[in-house]
Amino acid sequence: MQVVALLLTVAALASADPVITSRKDNTFLLRYAGGDLEVEFTSASAFRVRRGFAGPPRKPIAEAKVEAKVSVTPEGLNLETSELRITVSSRGLITVKLPSGVELYAEDAAIVAEGKALLQLRSPATEQFFGLGPRPEAAMSARGLIVQATPPFFVSSRGYAFWTMTPSPFTFDLAKSRAEHVSITANGLERMEYVFAHGPSMKEIWEEKLRITGAPDVRGNEIEWIVGPRLPRGVTGLASENLCAVAHALPHAALSGVMLPAIDLSRFRTVDDATFRRAARLAAFSPAVRNSSGVEFEGLKAQYAAEARTLRKRLIHFLNTYADESRSRGYPIIHTLLHQFPRDVEAGRHVDAYMFGDEFLVAPACDGAKEKEVYLPMGIWTDFNTRREHRGRQTVKLPVPDDGLILLAKNGSLIPFASADSKGPTELHYFPRNGGEFFILEPEAGEWTQAHAGPAADIYRVEIESKVARRYEWVIYHMNKPSRVLQVEGRTYTETAPGSVLHSGEWRYDAASRTVRIGVDAAAGADIIVNLEFAR
């Protein structure tokens, strides 16, 4: 009834004003002087737009009804949800505002005709754009560039994402040719479909994108080490032979909604050994690694490739868990600093480092430098190479290890490393003082093993709820020597000498590194809690 009443109201207006000709589920079909326009709400904060040839009816994206109020104002036709107010002008142009009136997005021109598409947006000088494919640039923002983007997806600093759903190459002129305007063009099109999704956080944007486009159904073992030219569905190969371009492409890819970019070590077959070593180490801490040629490497390159492959095996629990997060929540495995620390303005400027999951901060020295300045976001960070701690919210100069990769873990991280040969224990590396946890997906059991660690009054407590039978070894950093290590409702653990093989029920302390190691054997379904007590 609301739409019928509106049609009568709009009919009384000038013929150039937009008119709703139909509404089905969450989709509105509007007619204006220049043609027709389809708007489909996918949620209260996201919608799809179709311009040009209608084509066959499509299945609704959202099953549940999205409440949208319809009204007419001098500015045009309004479609308003609890999160957004969309206005369609007499020219069929869309403006999006928050309920507070803050403008997020405004179209200046929109044409689909004679096989060409043009969408022009007004963009204030302060607006920045992130993503637009795995680009090689060392700057995080793409403003001021002209980019032919694959995928055609960007995130705006105003808190929304935009992407096209039409399978065609699009060119984005991001205020380079005309100040304070963005032009999006393509050729050979009869129709143009695009999506606006407001977060405002990156995590909310990824969740909106997941609802609309889905996510790759890929498991950790499929991205651990890919041999041959074929990629698993959902994995995107990086094509450059330039290591710095690849290092920059990884965070750009993540901000483009590319969840699983793959570094191809075959492309570095002809570089010098030192560069190959840096490439192999970077690949180990990227979402997917491939050897597209399938040909084994030779000499030192074979050694460095084998080291990277071993590290990938040790990261299999990590990869399984984050591949599942990509499937279920739509998050890329690479968390850019912009994604992970949205309130840290300085962090959002950096493309020379990224988070691998929530735990690792990865800072590649792609150029072979011996030192590198790294911006550390809030927190306390441990350098894996030196074991030194560094406070966040500052830029620090760090030594670069021979493999070219600076790797840090944030205070409170808990990271599982599987045994390389499946015979040794799974190591659980914990970085106090904040409490930490990690959920390990057990693919065969279809359940989650949970590891927890943290301070409790004047002791430290570590816990493993194992869904499978497995040997574990806790590795706890930055600790004074415990006076006693004991299992809750169990035995007191025995201290052993540094360097000896660690068995279940034993612990040892390395004074030089201030590291405690604890051996635990867990049966399937066991919940084993161990307390570390300290002399007062």
Coordinates of C-alpha atoms in Angstrom, one line a residue:
M1 CA 0.0 0.0 0.0
Q2 CA 2.9 2.3 0.8
V3 CA 4.3 1.9 -2.7
V4 CA 0.9 2.3 -4.4
A5 CA 0.3 5.6 -2.5
L6 CA 3.7 6.8 -3.5
L7 CA 3.1 6.0 -7.2
L8 CA 0.0 8.3 -7.0
T9 CA 2.0 11.0 -5.3
V10 CA 4.9 10.8 -7.7
A11 CA 2.6 10.7 -10.8
A12 CA 1.5 14.2 -9.9
L13 CA 5.1 15.5 -10.0
A14 CA 6.9 16.5 -13.1
S15 CA 7.5 13.7 -15.6
A16 CA 11.3 14.0 -15.1
D17 CA 11.1 12.9 -11.5
P18 CA 11.9 9.2 -10.7
V19 CA 8.9 6.9 -10.3
I20 CA 8.8 3.4 -8.7
T21 CA 7.3 1.1 -11.3
S22 CA 7.5 -2.0 -9.2
R23 CA 8.8 -3.5 -6.0
K24 CA 9.5 -7.2 -5.4
D25 CA 11.1 -8.3 -2.2
N26 CA 14.0 -6.0 -1.6
T27 CA 14.3 -4.8 -5.2
F28 CA 12.9 -1.5 -6.5
L29 CA 12.5 -0.7 -10.2
L30 CA 12.6 3.1 -10.8
R31 CA 11.9 5.0 -14.0
Y32 CA 13.3 8.4 -14.7
A33 CA 13.7 10.7 -17.7
G34 CA 16.9 9.0 -18.9
G35 CA 15.8 5.4 -18.5
D36 CA 15.3 2.9 -15.6
L37 CA 17.3 1.9 -12.6
E38 CA 17.1 -1.1 -10.3
V39 CA 18.0 -0.9 -6.6
E40 CA 18.2 -4.0 -4.5
F41 CA 18.9 -3.8 -0.8
T42 CA 21.0 -6.7 0.4
S43 CA 20.9 -5.4 4.0
A44 CA 20.1 -2.2 5.8
S45 CA 23.6 -0.9 5.0
A46 CA 24.3 -2.3 1.5
F47 CA 22.6 -2.3 -1.9
R48 CA 23.1 -3.4 -5.5
V49 CA 22.4 -1.0 -8.5
R50 CA 21.7 -2.1 -12.0
R51 CA 21.8 0.4 -14.9
G52 CA 21.2 -0.5 -18.6
F53 CA 19.8 -3.7 -20.0
A54 CA 17.6 -5.5 -17.4
G55 CA 18.3 -9.1 -18.6
P56 CA 16.5 -12.1 -17.0
P57 CA 15.2 -11.9 -13.5
R58 CA 17.8 -12.7 -10.9
K59 CA 17.5 -14.5 -7.6
P60 CA 17.3 -12.1 -4.6
I61 CA 20.6 -11.7 -2.7
A62 CA 19.0 -11.4 0.7
E63 CA 16.3 -13.8 1.8
A64 CA 15.0 -11.7 4.7
K65 CA 13.1 -8.5 3.9
V66 CA 15.0 -5.3 4.4
E67 CA 12.7 -2.6 5.8
A68 CA 12.9 0.5 3.6
K69 CA 10.7 3.6 3.9
V70 CA 9.8 5.4 0.7
S71 CA 9.3 9.2 0.5
V72 CA 9.5 12.1 -2.0
T73 CA 11.4 15.3 -1.3
P74 CA 12.5 18.2 -3.6
E75 CA 15.8 16.4 -4.0
G76 CA 14.2 13.3 -5.4
L77 CA 12.9 9.9 -4.4
N78 CA 14.1 8.6 -1.0
L79 CA 14.7 5.0 0.1
E80 CA 15.6 4.9 3.7
T81 CA 16.7 2.0 5.9
S82 CA 17.8 2.1 9.6
E83 CA 21.4 2.6 8.4
L84 CA 21.2 4.6 5.1
R85 CA 19.2 7.2 3.3
I86 CA 19.4 6.9 -0.5
T87 CA 18.1 9.7 -2.7
V88 CA 17.5 9.2 -6.5
S89 CA 17.4 12.5 -8.3
S90 CA 15.4 13.4 -11.4
R91 CA 18.5 12.4 -13.5
G92 CA 18.6 8.9 -11.9
L93 CA 21.7 9.8 -9.8
I94 CA 22.2 8.3 -6.4
T95 CA 23.3 10.1 -3.2
V96 CA 23.9 8.1 0.0
K97 CA 23.8 9.7 3.5
L98 CA 23.8 8.4 7.0
P99 CA 20.6 9.0 9.1
S100 CA 22.5 11.8 10.7
G101 CA 22.7 13.6 7.3
V102 CA 26.4 12.9 6.7
E103 CA 27.0 12.3 3.0
L104 CA 29.0 9.2 2.1
Y105 CA 28.6 8.9 -1.7
A106 CA 27.3 11.1 -4.5
E107 CA 27.0 10.4 -8.2
D108 CA 27.6 13.2 -10.6
A109 CA 26.9 11.3 -13.8
A110 CA 25.7 7.8 -14.8
I111 CA 25.5 6.6 -18.4
V112 CA 25.2 3.1 -20.0
A113 CA 24.7 3.5 -23.7
E114 CA 26.1 2.4 -27.0
G115 CA 28.3 -0.2 -25.3
K116 CA 29.9 2.2 -22.9
A117 CA 29.5 2.8 -19.2
L118 CA 30.4 5.8 -17.2
L119 CA 29.9 6.4 -13.5
Q120 CA 31.2 9.7 -12.1
L121 CA 31.3 10.3 -8.3
R122 CA 31.9 13.5 -6.4
S123 CA 34.9 13.0 -4.0
P124 CA 36.2 15.5 -1.5
A125 CA 39.9 16.1 -1.5
T126 CA 40.3 14.3 1.9
E127 CA 38.7 11.1 0.7
Q128 CA 41.2 8.2 0.1
F129 CA 40.7 5.0 -1.8
F130 CA 42.2 1.6 -1.0
G131 CA 42.3 -1.7 -2.9
L132 CA 41.7 -1.8 -6.7
G133 CA 43.6 -5.0 -7.1
P134 CA 47.1 -6.3 -6.2
R135 CA 48.9 -3.1 -7.2
P136 CA 52.7 -2.6 -7.1
E137 CA 52.6 0.9 -5.6
A138 CA 54.3 1.6 -2.3
A139 CA 51.6 4.1 -1.3
M140 CA 48.5 2.7 0.5
S141 CA 46.0 5.2 -1.1
A142 CA 45.2 5.0 -4.8
R143 CA 43.9 8.6 -5.0
G144 CA 45.6 10.5 -7.8
L145 CA 46.0 7.3 -9.9
I146 CA 44.3 5.9 -13.0
V147 CA 43.9 2.1 -12.4
Q148 CA 42.5 -0.6 -14.6
A149 CA 41.4 -2.7 -11.6
T150 CA 41.0 -6.5 -11.3
P151 CA 39.0 -6.9 -9.2
P152 CA 37.1 -3.6 -9.5
F153 CA 36.8 -3.1 -5.8
F154 CA 37.8 -0.3 -3.5
V155 CA 37.3 0.8 0.1
S156 CA 36.8 4.5 0.8
S157 CA 38.1 6.3 3.9
R158 CA 34.5 7.5 4.3
G159 CA 33.7 4.0 5.5
Y160 CA 32.1 2.2 2.5
A161 CA 33.1 -0.2 -0.2
F162 CA 32.3 -0.1 -3.8
W163 CA 32.6 -2.8 -6.4
T164 CA 31.2 -3.8 -9.8
M165 CA 29.5 -7.1 -10.4
T166 CA 29.6 -6.8 -14.2
P167 CA 32.3 -9.1 -15.7
S168 CA 34.3 -6.5 -17.6
P169 CA 37.5 -4.5 -17.1
F170 CA 36.9 -1.2 -15.4
T171 CA 39.1 1.8 -15.4
F172 CA 39.1 4.0 -12.3
D173 CA 40.3 7.6 -12.6
L174 CA 40.7 8.6 -8.9
A175 CA 40.7 12.4 -9.1
K176 CA 43.7 12.4 -11.4
S177 CA 42.1 14.0 -14.5
R178 CA 39.5 16.0 -12.6
A179 CA 39.9 17.3 -9.1
E180 CA 37.4 16.0 -6.5
H181 CA 35.9 13.6 -9.0
V182 CA 36.2 9.9 -9.6
S183 CA 35.3 8.4 -13.0
I184 CA 34.6 4.7 -13.5
T185 CA 34.4 3.6 -17.1
A186 CA 34.2 0.4 -19.2
N187 CA 33.5 -0.5 -22.8
G188 CA 31.5 -3.3 -24.4
L189 CA 28.7 -3.2 -21.9
E190 CA 24.9 -3.3 -22.2
R191 CA 24.4 -3.1 -18.4
M192 CA 26.4 -2.1 -15.4
E193 CA 25.9 -3.5 -11.9
Y194 CA 27.6 -2.3 -8.8
V195 CA 27.4 -2.5 -5.0
F196 CA 27.6 0.0 -2.3
A197 CA 28.3 -1.4 1.2
H198 CA 28.7 0.7 4.3
G199 CA 30.8 -0.7 7.2
P200 CA 32.1 1.5 8.6
S201 CA 34.7 -0.9 9.8
M202 CA 36.6 -3.2 7.5
K203 CA 35.3 -6.3 9.3
E204 CA 31.7 -5.1 8.7
I205 CA 32.5 -4.5 5.0
W206 CA 33.9 -8.0 4.6
E207 CA 30.8 -9.5 6.2
E208 CA 28.6 -7.5 3.8
K209 CA 30.7 -8.7 0.9
L210 CA 30.4 -12.3 2.1
R211 CA 26.6 -12.0 2.1
I212 CA 26.6 -10.7 -1.5
T213 CA 29.3 -12.6 -3.3
G214 CA 30.2 -15.6 -1.0
A215 CA 33.7 -16.8 -0.2
P216 CA 36.1 -19.4 -1.6
D217 CA 35.6 -22.9 -0.2
V218 CA 39.3 -23.5 0.3
R219 CA 41.0 -25.5 3.1
G220 CA 44.5 -24.9 4.6
N221 CA 46.1 -27.9 2.9
E222 CA 45.0 -26.6 -0.5
I223 CA 46.9 -23.3 -0.1
E224 CA 49.9 -24.8 1.9
W225 CA 51.9 -25.5 -1.3
I226 CA 50.4 -25.5 -4.8
V227 CA 52.3 -27.3 -7.5
G228 CA 51.4 -26.9 -11.2
P229 CA 49.6 -24.3 -13.3
R230 CA 46.1 -24.9 -11.9
L231 CA 45.0 -22.8 -8.9
P232 CA 42.2 -23.9 -6.5
R233 CA 39.0 -22.0 -7.0
G234 CA 39.2 -18.7 -5.1
V235 CA 43.0 -18.4 -5.2
T236 CA 44.4 -15.5 -7.1
G237 CA 47.9 -15.7 -8.6
L238 CA 50.3 -12.7 -8.3
A239 CA 52.0 -12.2 -11.7
S240 CA 55.0 -10.0 -10.9
E241 CA 58.7 -11.1 -10.9
N242 CA 59.6 -8.0 -8.9
L243 CA 59.8 -8.9 -5.2
C244 CA 59.0 -5.4 -3.9
A245 CA 56.0 -5.2 -6.2
V246 CA 54.8 -8.5 -4.8
A247 CA 55.3 -7.4 -1.3
H248 CA 53.2 -4.3 -1.9
A249 CA 50.6 -6.3 -3.8
L250 CA 49.7 -8.5 -0.8
P251 CA 48.1 -5.7 1.3
H252 CA 46.6 -4.1 -1.8
A253 CA 45.0 -7.4 -2.7
A254 CA 43.6 -7.8 0.8
L255 CA 41.9 -4.4 0.6
S256 CA 40.5 -5.4 -2.8
G257 CA 38.6 -8.4 -1.2
V258 CA 41.2 -10.9 -2.6
M259 CA 41.3 -13.4 0.2
L260 CA 43.8 -15.8 -1.1
P261 CA 46.6 -14.2 -3.2
A262 CA 49.3 -16.7 -4.1
I263 CA 53.0 -15.9 -4.5
D264 CA 54.5 -18.0 -7.4
L265 CA 58.1 -18.9 -6.6
S266 CA 58.5 -20.1 -10.2
R267 CA 58.6 -16.4 -11.2
F268 CA 61.8 -16.0 -9.2
R269 CA 63.6 -18.9 -10.7
T270 CA 66.1 -16.7 -12.5
V271 CA 66.9 -14.2 -9.8
D272 CA 70.0 -14.3 -7.6
D273 CA 69.9 -16.7 -4.6
A274 CA 69.6 -14.0 -2.0
T275 CA 66.5 -12.5 -3.7
F276 CA 65.0 -16.0 -4.1
R277 CA 65.5 -16.6 -0.4
R278 CA 63.7 -13.4 0.5
A279 CA 60.9 -14.4 -1.9
A280 CA 60.5 -17.8 -0.4
R281 CA 60.4 -16.5 3.2
L282 CA 57.8 -13.9 2.3
A283 CA 55.8 -16.6 0.5
A284 CA 55.8 -18.7 3.7
F285 CA 53.9 -15.9 5.5
S286 CA 51.4 -15.2 2.7
P287 CA 48.0 -16.8 2.2
A288 CA 49.0 -19.2 -0.6
V289 CA 52.3 -20.4 -2.2
R290 CA 52.7 -22.0 -5.6
N291 CA 55.3 -23.4 -7.9
S292 CA 53.4 -23.0 -11.2
S293 CA 56.0 -24.7 -13.3
G294 CA 56.0 -27.9 -11.2
V295 CA 59.8 -28.1 -11.8
E296 CA 62.0 -28.5 -8.7
F297 CA 64.5 -25.8 -7.9
E298 CA 68.2 -26.3 -7.9
G299 CA 71.2 -25.4 -5.7
L300 CA 70.6 -22.9 -2.9
K301 CA 67.1 -22.2 -4.3
A302 CA 66.1 -25.8 -3.6
Q303 CA 67.3 -25.4 0.0
Y304 CA 65.4 -22.1 0.4
A305 CA 62.2 -23.5 -1.2
A306 CA 62.4 -26.6 1.1
E307 CA 62.8 -24.4 4.1
A308 CA 59.7 -22.4 3.1
R309 CA 57.7 -25.6 2.4
T310 CA 58.7 -26.9 5.9
L311 CA 57.5 -23.7 7.5
R312 CA 54.2 -23.9 5.6
K313 CA 53.7 -27.4 7.0
R314 CA 54.4 -26.1 10.5
L315 CA 51.8 -23.3 9.9
I316 CA 49.1 -25.8 8.8
H317 CA 46.9 -25.3 12.0
F318 CA 47.2 -21.5 11.4
L319 CA 46.2 -21.9 7.7
N320 CA 43.3 -24.2 8.5
T321 CA 41.9 -21.8 11.1
Y322 CA 42.2 -18.7 8.9
A323 CA 41.0 -20.4 5.7
D324 CA 37.9 -21.2 7.7
E325 CA 37.6 -17.6 8.8
S326 CA 37.7 -16.6 5.2
R327 CA 34.9 -19.0 4.4
S328 CA 32.7 -18.2 7.3
R329 CA 33.2 -14.5 7.9
G330 CA 34.7 -13.2 4.6
Y331 CA 37.9 -11.9 6.0
P332 CA 41.1 -12.0 3.9
I333 CA 43.9 -13.9 5.7
I334 CA 46.1 -10.8 5.3
H335 CA 44.8 -8.2 7.7
T336 CA 46.2 -4.9 6.6
L337 CA 47.2 -2.4 9.3
L338 CA 44.3 -0.3 8.1
H339 CA 42.0 -3.2 8.8
Q340 CA 43.5 -4.3 12.1
F341 CA 44.1 -0.9 13.7
P342 CA 41.4 1.4 12.3
R343 CA 41.8 4.1 14.9
D344 CA 45.6 4.3 14.3
V345 CA 45.9 6.9 11.5
E346 CA 49.6 6.3 11.0
A347 CA 49.2 2.5 10.7
G348 CA 46.7 3.0 7.9
R349 CA 49.3 4.7 5.8
H350 CA 51.6 1.7 5.6
V351 CA 51.7 -0.8 2.8
D352 CA 55.2 -2.0 3.7
A353 CA 53.9 -4.3 6.5
Y354 CA 50.8 -6.3 7.2
M355 CA 49.3 -8.6 9.7
F356 CA 49.2 -12.3 8.8
G357 CA 46.0 -13.3 10.7
D358 CA 45.8 -11.5 14.0
E359 CA 49.1 -12.7 15.4
F360 CA 52.0 -12.0 13.0
L361 CA 53.2 -8.6 11.9
V362 CA 55.1 -9.2 8.7
A363 CA 57.6 -6.5 7.4
P364 CA 59.5 -7.7 4.3
A365 CA 62.8 -6.0 3.4
C366 CA 62.3 -6.7 -0.3
D367 CA 65.3 -4.6 -1.4
G368 CA 67.9 -6.5 0.5
A369 CA 68.4 -3.8 3.2
K370 CA 70.2 -4.8 6.4
E371 CA 67.9 -2.5 8.5
K372 CA 64.3 -1.5 8.1
E373 CA 62.2 1.1 9.7
V374 CA 58.9 -0.5 10.8
Y375 CA 55.9 1.3 12.2
L376 CA 54.5 -0.7 15.2
P377 CA 50.8 -0.1 16.1
M378 CA 49.6 -0.1 19.6
G379 CA 50.7 -2.9 21.9
I380 CA 54.0 -4.5 22.8
W381 CA 55.7 -6.5 20.0
T382 CA 58.3 -9.3 20.1
D383 CA 60.8 -9.6 17.3
F384 CA 61.0 -13.3 16.3
N385 CA 64.6 -12.8 15.2
T386 CA 66.1 -11.1 18.2
R387 CA 63.4 -11.9 20.8
R388 CA 63.5 -8.3 21.9
E389 CA 60.3 -6.4 22.9
H390 CA 59.3 -3.1 21.4
R391 CA 56.5 -0.7 22.4
G392 CA 54.0 0.2 19.8
R393 CA 52.7 3.6 18.4
Q394 CA 56.2 4.3 17.1
T395 CA 58.6 3.7 14.2
V396 CA 61.6 1.5 15.1
K397 CA 64.6 0.6 13.2
L398 CA 65.0 -3.2 13.2
P399 CA 67.8 -5.5 12.0
V400 CA 66.8 -7.6 9.0
P401 CA 67.6 -11.3 9.2
D402 CA 69.4 -13.0 6.4
D403 CA 66.1 -14.3 5.0
G404 CA 64.8 -10.8 4.6
L405 CA 61.7 -11.0 6.7
I406 CA 61.1 -9.1 9.9
L407 CA 58.5 -11.0 11.9
L408 CA 56.9 -9.8 15.1
A409 CA 54.2 -11.1 17.4
K410 CA 51.9 -8.9 19.5
N411 CA 51.6 -9.1 23.3
G412 CA 48.8 -11.6 23.9
S413 CA 49.4 -13.7 20.8
L414 CA 49.1 -17.5 21.0
I415 CA 50.4 -19.2 17.8
P416 CA 50.4 -22.9 17.0
F417 CA 53.3 -24.5 15.1
A418 CA 52.8 -28.1 14.0
S419 CA 55.6 -30.6 13.9
A420 CA 57.3 -30.6 10.5
D421 CA 57.4 -34.4 10.4
S422 CA 54.1 -35.1 12.3
K423 CA 56.2 -37.0 14.9
G424 CA 57.1 -34.1 17.2
P425 CA 54.8 -32.0 19.4
T426 CA 52.6 -29.1 18.2
E427 CA 54.2 -26.0 19.8
L428 CA 52.0 -23.4 21.3
H429 CA 53.9 -20.1 21.4
Y430 CA 52.5 -17.6 23.9
F431 CA 53.6 -13.9 24.3
P432 CA 52.5 -12.5 27.7
R433 CA 51.3 -10.4 29.4
N434 CA 47.8 -10.1 27.9
G435 CA 45.7 -13.2 27.8
G436 CA 45.7 -15.1 24.5
E437 CA 43.8 -17.8 22.8
F438 CA 43.8 -19.7 19.5
F439 CA 41.2 -22.1 18.1
I440 CA 42.7 -24.9 16.0
L441 CA 40.3 -26.3 13.4
E442 CA 40.5 -30.1 13.4
P443 CA 39.3 -30.9 9.8
E444 CA 38.9 -34.7 10.4
A445 CA 37.1 -34.3 13.7
G446 CA 35.1 -31.3 12.5
E447 CA 35.7 -29.6 15.9
W448 CA 37.9 -26.9 17.4
T449 CA 40.8 -27.5 19.7
Q450 CA 41.1 -24.5 22.1
A451 CA 44.3 -23.1 23.6
H452 CA 44.2 -20.4 26.2
A453 CA 46.9 -18.7 28.2
G454 CA 47.2 -15.7 30.5
P455 CA 47.9 -14.3 33.9
A456 CA 45.7 -15.3 36.8
A457 CA 46.4 -13.3 40.0
D458 CA 50.1 -14.0 40.8
I459 CA 50.4 -17.1 38.6
Y460 CA 50.2 -17.9 34.8
R461 CA 47.8 -20.4 33.5
V462 CA 47.9 -22.3 30.2
E463 CA 45.1 -24.6 29.0
I464 CA 44.5 -26.9 26.1
E465 CA 41.1 -28.4 25.3
S466 CA 42.2 -30.9 22.7
K467 CA 39.6 -32.5 20.4
V468 CA 42.2 -35.0 19.1
A469 CA 45.0 -37.0 20.7
R470 CA 48.2 -34.9 20.3
R471 CA 51.4 -34.0 22.0
Y472 CA 51.8 -30.3 22.8
E473 CA 54.7 -28.2 23.9
W474 CA 54.0 -24.8 25.4
V475 CA 56.6 -22.1 24.6
I476 CA 56.1 -19.1 26.9
Y477 CA 58.2 -16.0 26.3
H478 CA 59.5 -13.2 28.6
M479 CA 59.1 -15.2 31.8
N480 CA 61.0 -15.3 35.0
K481 CA 61.8 -18.9 36.1
P482 CA 58.8 -20.5 37.8
S483 CA 59.2 -22.0 41.2
R484 CA 56.8 -24.7 40.4
V485 CA 54.8 -26.0 37.4
L486 CA 51.8 -28.2 38.2
Q487 CA 48.7 -29.6 36.4
V488 CA 45.3 -28.7 37.9
E489 CA 43.9 -31.9 39.4
G490 CA 47.0 -33.6 38.4
R491 CA 50.7 -33.9 39.1
T492 CA 53.6 -31.5 39.7
Y493 CA 55.7 -31.3 36.6
T494 CA 59.4 -32.2 36.7
E495 CA 62.1 -29.6 35.7
T496 CA 64.6 -30.9 33.1
A497 CA 67.9 -29.5 31.9
P498 CA 68.0 -27.1 28.9
G499 CA 68.6 -28.9 25.6
S500 CA 67.1 -32.3 26.7
V501 CA 64.1 -33.9 25.0
L502 CA 61.0 -32.7 26.7
H503 CA 58.4 -35.3 27.7
S504 CA 54.9 -34.9 28.9
G505 CA 54.8 -33.7 32.5
E506 CA 58.2 -32.0 32.2
W507 CA 59.3 -28.4 31.9
R508 CA 62.5 -26.5 31.4
Y509 CA 63.7 -22.9 31.5
D510 CA 66.2 -21.1 29.3
A511 CA 67.6 -18.2 31.2
A512 CA 69.2 -16.6 28.2
S513 CA 66.0 -16.2 26.3
R514 CA 63.7 -16.2 29.4
T515 CA 61.6 -18.9 27.8
V516 CA 59.6 -21.6 29.6
R517 CA 58.8 -24.9 27.7
I518 CA 56.2 -27.4 29.1
G519 CA 55.4 -30.8 27.7
V520 CA 51.8 -32.0 27.6
D521 CA 50.3 -35.1 26.1
A522 CA 46.5 -34.7 25.6
A523 CA 44.0 -37.4 24.8
A524 CA 41.1 -36.7 22.6
G525 CA 38.5 -34.7 24.6
A526 CA 41.0 -33.8 27.4
D527 CA 41.1 -30.4 29.1
I528 CA 44.5 -29.9 30.6
I529 CA 45.2 -26.9 32.7
V530 CA 48.8 -26.1 33.9
N531 CA 49.7 -23.4 36.4
L532 CA 53.1 -21.7 36.6
E533 CA 53.8 -20.5 40.1
F534 CA 56.6 -18.0 41.1
A535 CA 58.6 -17.4 44.2
R536 CA 57.5 -14.3 46.1

